[in-house]
């Protein structure tokens, strides 16, 4: 039985977040900055610049996300934080008119990115990361958590890289409701933290 621990990234665990994000896919190149920058700013920066921006986030508060450790190995990452700090979300056409929440409401948080190293995929780590993200948002005073998962069963082939959004079924199982379907394979989901049952991320097999 493996032991999973999920905790917020801190300045001391910055390298662990880097390790979690670099196990396949676009995580290393993106440095989890896609949603924090406009497209123009993202295109102007290289990996080093994005890593520096990520470091600045980690050095500030609240922590921009959580790291999952499996038997001590940094195995996965989830970004969760105020939606107002993830500026590209409001500029993304698929989401701009689909949300029920004002874009300037800092009490609305967003879960926008998952990264799980290849050797840990298929073990339920995304679900554990999402449960931990919900608890983290609730403890920080978030009113609503929003997300933008993909639906692999909507009739369009979803690439492995697109799954960084998370899968719709994972969010529905965690208690989110589907608010809108901006594209056939893209959903906007929401969780009201005022009346939800807390999910606890514990040891995973």
PDB file of C-alpha atoms in Angstrom:
ATOM      1  CA  UNK A   1       0.000   0.000   0.000  1.00  0.00           C
ATOM      2  CA  UNK A   2       1.369   3.369  -1.006  1.00  0.00           C
ATOM      3  CA  UNK A   3       1.037   6.493   1.102  1.00  0.00           C
ATOM      4  CA  UNK A   4      -0.148   9.763  -0.469  1.00  0.00           C
ATOM      5  CA  UNK A   5       0.293  13.155   1.171  1.00  0.00           C
ATOM      6  CA  UNK A   6      -0.950  16.374  -0.427  1.00  0.00           C
ATOM      7  CA  UNK A   7       0.276  19.740   0.826  1.00  0.00           C
ATOM      8  CA  UNK A   8       0.567  23.340  -0.446  1.00  0.00           C
ATOM      9  CA  UNK A   9       3.749  24.220  -2.296  1.00  0.00           C
ATOM     10  CA  UNK A  10       6.137  26.378  -0.264  1.00  0.00           C
ATOM     11  CA  UNK A  11       9.431  28.101  -1.093  1.00  0.00           C
ATOM     12  CA  UNK A  12      11.180  25.070   0.354  1.00  0.00           C
ATOM     13  CA  UNK A  13       9.314  22.637  -1.910  1.00  0.00           C
ATOM     14  CA  UNK A  14       9.621  24.613  -5.152  1.00  0.00           C
ATOM     15  CA  UNK A  15      11.907  21.962  -6.652  1.00  0.00           C
ATOM     16  CA  UNK A  16       9.340  19.291  -5.783  1.00  0.00           C
ATOM     17  CA  UNK A  17       6.674  21.169  -7.743  1.00  0.00           C
ATOM     18  CA  UNK A  18       9.094  21.332 -10.653  1.00  0.00           C
ATOM     19  CA  UNK A  19       9.645  17.579 -10.424  1.00  0.00           C
ATOM     20  CA  UNK A  20       5.899  16.870 -10.305  1.00  0.00           C
ATOM     21  CA  UNK A  21       5.262  19.015 -13.380  1.00  0.00           C
ATOM     22  CA  UNK A  22       8.101  17.597 -15.466  1.00  0.00           C
ATOM     23  CA  UNK A  23       7.007  13.981 -15.688  1.00  0.00           C
ATOM     24  CA  UNK A  24       5.434  14.186 -19.155  1.00  0.00           C
ATOM     25  CA  UNK A  25       3.288  16.640 -21.096  1.00  0.00           C
ATOM     26  CA  UNK A  26       3.735  20.406 -21.273  1.00  0.00           C
ATOM     27  CA  UNK A  27       4.240  21.074 -17.566  1.00  0.00           C
ATOM     28  CA  UNK A  28       7.958  21.790 -17.671  1.00  0.00           C
ATOM     29  CA  UNK A  29       7.658  24.248 -20.557  1.00  0.00           C
ATOM     30  CA  UNK A  30       4.564  25.956 -19.159  1.00  0.00           C
ATOM     31  CA  UNK A  31       5.647  26.168 -15.521  1.00  0.00           C
ATOM     32  CA  UNK A  32       1.922  26.386 -14.717  1.00  0.00           C
ATOM     33  CA  UNK A  33       1.825  29.956 -16.029  1.00  0.00           C
ATOM     34  CA  UNK A  34      -0.628  29.503 -18.904  1.00  0.00           C
ATOM     35  CA  UNK A  35      -3.607  30.805 -16.941  1.00  0.00           C
ATOM     36  CA  UNK A  36      -1.717  33.532 -15.079  1.00  0.00           C
ATOM     37  CA  UNK A  37      -0.580  35.457 -18.175  1.00  0.00           C
ATOM     38  CA  UNK A  38      -2.184  36.973 -21.219  1.00  0.00           C
ATOM     39  CA  UNK A  39      -1.289  35.212 -24.436  1.00  0.00           C
ATOM     40  CA  UNK A  40       1.061  38.049 -25.429  1.00  0.00           C
ATOM     41  CA  UNK A  41       2.914  37.883 -22.114  1.00  0.00           C
ATOM     42  CA  UNK A  42       3.159  34.104 -22.254  1.00  0.00           C
ATOM     43  CA  UNK A  43       4.594  34.176 -25.760  1.00  0.00           C
ATOM     44  CA  UNK A  44       7.170  36.774 -24.706  1.00  0.00           C
ATOM     45  CA  UNK A  45       8.580  34.601 -21.926  1.00  0.00           C
ATOM     46  CA  UNK A  46      10.819  31.549 -22.104  1.00  0.00           C
ATOM     47  CA  UNK A  47      10.935  28.638 -19.677  1.00  0.00           C
ATOM     48  CA  UNK A  48      13.308  30.478 -17.349  1.00  0.00           C
ATOM     49  CA  UNK A  49      11.026  33.512 -17.278  1.00  0.00           C
ATOM     50  CA  UNK A  50       7.984  31.387 -16.538  1.00  0.00           C
ATOM     51  CA  UNK A  51       9.860  29.528 -13.815  1.00  0.00           C
ATOM     52  CA  UNK A  52      10.781  32.873 -12.241  1.00  0.00           C
ATOM     53  CA  UNK A  53       7.132  33.945 -12.349  1.00  0.00           C
ATOM     54  CA  UNK A  54       6.120  30.663 -10.753  1.00  0.00           C
ATOM     55  CA  UNK A  55       8.771  31.150  -8.068  1.00  0.00           C
ATOM     56  CA  UNK A  56       7.317  34.600  -7.308  1.00  0.00           C
ATOM     57  CA  UNK A  57       3.889  33.002  -6.843  1.00  0.00           C
ATOM     58  CA  UNK A  58       5.265  30.359  -4.510  1.00  0.00           C
ATOM     59  CA  UNK A  59       7.040  33.018  -2.454  1.00  0.00           C
ATOM     60  CA  UNK A  60       3.769  34.928  -2.003  1.00  0.00           C
ATOM     61  CA  UNK A  61       0.433  33.962  -0.437  1.00  0.00           C
ATOM     62  CA  UNK A  62      -1.806  32.161  -0.858  1.00  0.00           C
ATOM     63  CA  UNK A  63       0.135  29.219  -2.222  1.00  0.00           C
ATOM     64  CA  UNK A  64      -0.737  28.761  -5.922  1.00  0.00           C
ATOM     65  CA  UNK A  65      -1.275  25.028  -5.654  1.00  0.00           C
ATOM     66  CA  UNK A  66      -0.693  21.681  -4.022  1.00  0.00           C
ATOM     67  CA  UNK A  67       1.870  18.918  -4.448  1.00  0.00           C
ATOM     68  CA  UNK A  68       0.980  15.238  -4.100  1.00  0.00           C
ATOM     69  CA  UNK A  69       3.706  13.013  -2.672  1.00  0.00           C
ATOM     70  CA  UNK A  70       3.459   9.245  -3.156  1.00  0.00           C
ATOM     71  CA  UNK A  71       5.788   7.434  -0.786  1.00  0.00           C
ATOM     72  CA  UNK A  72       7.811  10.632  -0.572  1.00  0.00           C
ATOM     73  CA  UNK A  73       8.079  11.191  -4.328  1.00  0.00           C
ATOM     74  CA  UNK A  74       6.621  14.416  -5.748  1.00  0.00           C
ATOM     75  CA  UNK A  75       4.109  12.784  -8.061  1.00  0.00           C
ATOM     76  CA  UNK A  76       1.439  15.339  -8.930  1.00  0.00           C
ATOM     77  CA  UNK A  77       0.418  18.975  -8.940  1.00  0.00           C
ATOM     78  CA  UNK A  78      -2.826  20.954  -8.981  1.00  0.00           C
ATOM     79  CA  UNK A  79      -3.260  24.707  -9.400  1.00  0.00           C
ATOM     80  CA  UNK A  80      -5.987  26.181  -7.198  1.00  0.00           C
ATOM     81  CA  UNK A  81      -6.454  29.797  -6.233  1.00  0.00           C
ATOM     82  CA  UNK A  82      -8.484  32.963  -6.683  1.00  0.00           C
ATOM     83  CA  UNK A  83      -9.830  33.152 -10.214  1.00  0.00           C
ATOM     84  CA  UNK A  84      -8.889  36.834 -10.390  1.00  0.00           C
ATOM     85  CA  UNK A  85      -5.214  35.820 -10.303  1.00  0.00           C
ATOM     86  CA  UNK A  86      -5.651  33.588 -13.343  1.00  0.00           C
ATOM     87  CA  UNK A  87      -6.188  36.362 -15.843  1.00  0.00           C
ATOM     88  CA  UNK A  88      -6.388  34.249 -18.997  1.00  0.00           C
ATOM     89  CA  UNK A  89      -9.558  32.518 -17.792  1.00  0.00           C
ATOM     90  CA  UNK A  90     -11.669  35.648 -18.244  1.00  0.00           C
ATOM     91  CA  UNK A  91     -10.093  36.247 -21.649  1.00  0.00           C
ATOM     92  CA  UNK A  92     -10.857  32.753 -22.912  1.00  0.00           C
ATOM     93  CA  UNK A  93     -13.903  32.942 -25.164  1.00  0.00           C
ATOM     94  CA  UNK A  94     -15.217  29.536 -24.155  1.00  0.00           C
ATOM     95  CA  UNK A  95     -15.453  30.606 -20.506  1.00  0.00           C
ATOM     96  CA  UNK A  96     -16.057  34.351 -20.680  1.00  0.00           C
ATOM     97  CA  UNK A  97     -19.817  34.192 -21.055  1.00  0.00           C
ATOM     98  CA  UNK A  98     -20.404  30.775 -19.535  1.00  0.00           C
ATOM     99  CA  UNK A  99     -19.764  31.424 -15.852  1.00  0.00           C
ATOM    100  CA  UNK A 100     -22.484  32.384 -13.380  1.00  0.00           C
ATOM    101  CA  UNK A 101     -20.014  34.326 -11.232  1.00  0.00           C
ATOM    102  CA  UNK A 102     -18.680  37.898 -11.677  1.00  0.00           C
ATOM    103  CA  UNK A 103     -15.141  37.777 -12.981  1.00  0.00           C
ATOM    104  CA  UNK A 104     -13.955  40.344 -10.429  1.00  0.00           C
ATOM    105  CA  UNK A 105     -15.106  38.306  -7.409  1.00  0.00           C
ATOM    106  CA  UNK A 106     -11.965  37.218  -5.541  1.00  0.00           C
ATOM    107  CA  UNK A 107     -14.005  34.742  -3.473  1.00  0.00           C
ATOM    108  CA  UNK A 108     -14.428  32.605  -6.601  1.00  0.00           C
ATOM    109  CA  UNK A 109     -11.503  30.221  -6.899  1.00  0.00           C
ATOM    110  CA  UNK A 110     -10.511  28.096  -9.873  1.00  0.00           C
ATOM    111  CA  UNK A 111      -8.961  24.674 -10.249  1.00  0.00           C
ATOM    112  CA  UNK A 112      -7.339  25.044 -13.629  1.00  0.00           C
ATOM    113  CA  UNK A 113      -4.414  22.667 -14.014  1.00  0.00           C
ATOM    114  CA  UNK A 114      -3.338  19.150 -13.086  1.00  0.00           C
ATOM    115  CA  UNK A 115      -0.012  17.475 -13.709  1.00  0.00           C
ATOM    116  CA  UNK A 116       0.712  13.879 -12.753  1.00  0.00           C
ATOM    117  CA  UNK A 117       3.975  12.151 -13.552  1.00  0.00           C
ATOM    118  CA  UNK A 118       3.639   9.288 -16.021  1.00  0.00           C
ATOM    119  CA  UNK A 119       4.633   6.648 -13.512  1.00  0.00           C
ATOM    120  CA  UNK A 120       1.771   7.662 -11.205  1.00  0.00           C
ATOM    121  CA  UNK A 121      -1.030   7.999 -13.743  1.00  0.00           C
ATOM    122  CA  UNK A 122      -4.061   5.751 -13.486  1.00  0.00           C
ATOM    123  CA  UNK A 123      -3.834   5.570  -9.687  1.00  0.00           C
ATOM    124  CA  UNK A 124      -6.600   8.044  -8.813  1.00  0.00           C
ATOM    125  CA  UNK A 125      -4.192  10.847  -8.018  1.00  0.00           C
ATOM    126  CA  UNK A 126      -6.216  13.511  -9.866  1.00  0.00           C
ATOM    127  CA  UNK A 127      -9.231  12.775  -7.670  1.00  0.00           C
ATOM    128  CA  UNK A 128      -7.113  13.009  -4.529  1.00  0.00           C
ATOM    129  CA  UNK A 129      -5.595  16.292  -5.719  1.00  0.00           C
ATOM    130  CA  UNK A 130      -9.052  17.702  -6.428  1.00  0.00           C
ATOM    131  CA  UNK A 131     -10.350  16.736  -2.983  1.00  0.00           C
ATOM    132  CA  UNK A 132      -7.347  18.427  -1.392  1.00  0.00           C
ATOM    133  CA  UNK A 133      -7.821  21.516  -3.575  1.00  0.00           C
ATOM    134  CA  UNK A 134     -11.444  21.814  -2.439  1.00  0.00           C
ATOM    135  CA  UNK A 135     -10.402  21.637   1.205  1.00  0.00           C
ATOM    136  CA  UNK A 136      -7.626  24.163   0.638  1.00  0.00           C
ATOM    137  CA  UNK A 137     -10.016  26.613  -1.036  1.00  0.00           C
ATOM    138  CA  UNK A 138     -12.616  26.193   1.697  1.00  0.00           C
ATOM    139  CA  UNK A 139     -10.062  26.764   4.454  1.00  0.00           C
ATOM    140  CA  UNK A 140      -8.872  29.922   2.679  1.00  0.00           C
ATOM    141  CA  UNK A 141     -12.412  31.360   2.603  1.00  0.00           C
ATOM    142  CA  UNK A 142     -13.382  30.685  -0.997  1.00  0.00           C
ATOM    143  CA  UNK A 143     -17.131  30.881  -1.661  1.00  0.00           C
ATOM    144  CA  UNK A 144     -17.189  28.980  -4.949  1.00  0.00           C
ATOM    145  CA  UNK A 145     -14.721  26.780  -6.799  1.00  0.00           C
ATOM    146  CA  UNK A 146     -14.972  26.734 -10.580  1.00  0.00           C
ATOM    147  CA  UNK A 147     -13.209  24.487 -13.114  1.00  0.00           C
ATOM    148  CA  UNK A 148     -13.096  23.798 -16.840  1.00  0.00           C
ATOM    149  CA  UNK A 149     -12.684  20.040 -17.366  1.00  0.00           C
ATOM    150  CA  UNK A 150     -12.837  18.082 -20.576  1.00  0.00           C
ATOM    151  CA  UNK A 151     -15.297  15.305 -21.354  1.00  0.00           C
ATOM    152  CA  UNK A 152     -13.499  12.416 -23.085  1.00  0.00           C
ATOM    153  CA  UNK A 153     -16.873  10.817 -23.877  1.00  0.00           C
ATOM    154  CA  UNK A 154     -18.346  13.718 -25.830  1.00  0.00           C
ATOM    155  CA  UNK A 155     -17.583  12.268 -29.246  1.00  0.00           C
ATOM    156  CA  UNK A 156     -14.291  14.060 -29.842  1.00  0.00           C
ATOM    157  CA  UNK A 157     -10.904  12.517 -29.208  1.00  0.00           C
ATOM    158  CA  UNK A 158      -9.282  14.268 -26.258  1.00  0.00           C
ATOM    159  CA  UNK A 159      -5.492  14.289 -26.332  1.00  0.00           C
ATOM    160  CA  UNK A 160      -3.471  13.397 -23.251  1.00  0.00           C
ATOM    161  CA  UNK A 161      -2.173  16.983 -23.064  1.00  0.00           C
ATOM    162  CA  UNK A 162      -5.739  18.335 -22.905  1.00  0.00           C
ATOM    163  CA  UNK A 163      -6.344  16.334 -19.758  1.00  0.00           C
ATOM    164  CA  UNK A 164      -4.385  18.895 -17.753  1.00  0.00           C
ATOM    165  CA  UNK A 165      -7.826  20.507 -17.322  1.00  0.00           C
ATOM    166  CA  UNK A 166      -9.006  17.382 -15.520  1.00  0.00           C
ATOM    167  CA  UNK A 167     -11.763  15.007 -16.599  1.00  0.00           C
ATOM    168  CA  UNK A 168     -15.407  15.985 -16.161  1.00  0.00           C
ATOM    169  CA  UNK A 169     -16.253  12.741 -14.345  1.00  0.00           C
ATOM    170  CA  UNK A 170     -13.683  13.513 -11.630  1.00  0.00           C
ATOM    171  CA  UNK A 171     -15.353  16.834 -10.870  1.00  0.00           C
ATOM    172  CA  UNK A 172     -18.892  15.461 -10.926  1.00  0.00           C
ATOM    173  CA  UNK A 173     -17.881  12.719  -8.497  1.00  0.00           C
ATOM    174  CA  UNK A 174     -16.440  15.396  -6.191  1.00  0.00           C
ATOM    175  CA  UNK A 175     -19.805  17.199  -6.102  1.00  0.00           C
ATOM    176  CA  UNK A 176     -19.410  19.831  -8.808  1.00  0.00           C
ATOM    177  CA  UNK A 177     -22.378  20.623 -11.038  1.00  0.00           C
ATOM    178  CA  UNK A 178     -22.159  21.346 -14.718  1.00  0.00           C
ATOM    179  CA  UNK A 179     -23.024  24.993 -15.361  1.00  0.00           C
ATOM    180  CA  UNK A 180     -22.409  25.199 -19.088  1.00  0.00           C
ATOM    181  CA  UNK A 181     -20.952  23.310 -22.043  1.00  0.00           C
ATOM    182  CA  UNK A 182     -19.039  26.000 -23.996  1.00  0.00           C
ATOM    183  CA  UNK A 183     -17.831  23.315 -26.412  1.00  0.00           C
ATOM    184  CA  UNK A 184     -19.094  19.747 -26.857  1.00  0.00           C
ATOM    185  CA  UNK A 185     -16.014  18.375 -25.091  1.00  0.00           C
ATOM    186  CA  UNK A 186     -15.449  21.259 -22.616  1.00  0.00           C
ATOM    187  CA  UNK A 187     -17.577  21.840 -19.529  1.00  0.00           C
ATOM    188  CA  UNK A 188     -17.673  24.649 -16.994  1.00  0.00           C
ATOM    189  CA  UNK A 189     -18.410  23.262 -13.534  1.00  0.00           C
ATOM    190  CA  UNK A 190     -18.978  24.890 -10.167  1.00  0.00           C
ATOM    191  CA  UNK A 191     -18.986  23.895  -6.504  1.00  0.00           C
ATOM    192  CA  UNK A 192     -20.673  26.034  -3.855  1.00  0.00           C
ATOM    193  CA  UNK A 193     -18.574  25.658  -0.730  1.00  0.00           C
ATOM    194  CA  UNK A 194     -21.333  26.933   1.499  1.00  0.00           C
ATOM    195  CA  UNK A 195     -23.247  23.684   1.357  1.00  0.00           C
ATOM    196  CA  UNK A 196     -20.841  20.970   0.288  1.00  0.00           C
ATOM    197  CA  UNK A 197     -19.621  17.944   2.138  1.00  0.00           C
ATOM    198  CA  UNK A 198     -15.895  18.070   2.729  1.00  0.00           C
ATOM    199  CA  UNK A 199     -13.855  15.513   0.835  1.00  0.00           C
ATOM    200  CA  UNK A 200     -10.691  14.361   2.542  1.00  0.00           C
ATOM    201  CA  UNK A 201      -7.541  13.378   0.691  1.00  0.00           C
ATOM    202  CA  UNK A 202      -5.891  10.574   2.618  1.00  0.00           C
ATOM    203  CA  UNK A 203      -3.838   7.514   1.905  1.00  0.00           C
ATOM    204  CA  UNK A 204      -4.392   6.099  -1.550  1.00  0.00           C
ATOM    205  CA  UNK A 205      -3.700   2.592  -2.682  1.00  0.00           C
TER     206      UNK A 205
END
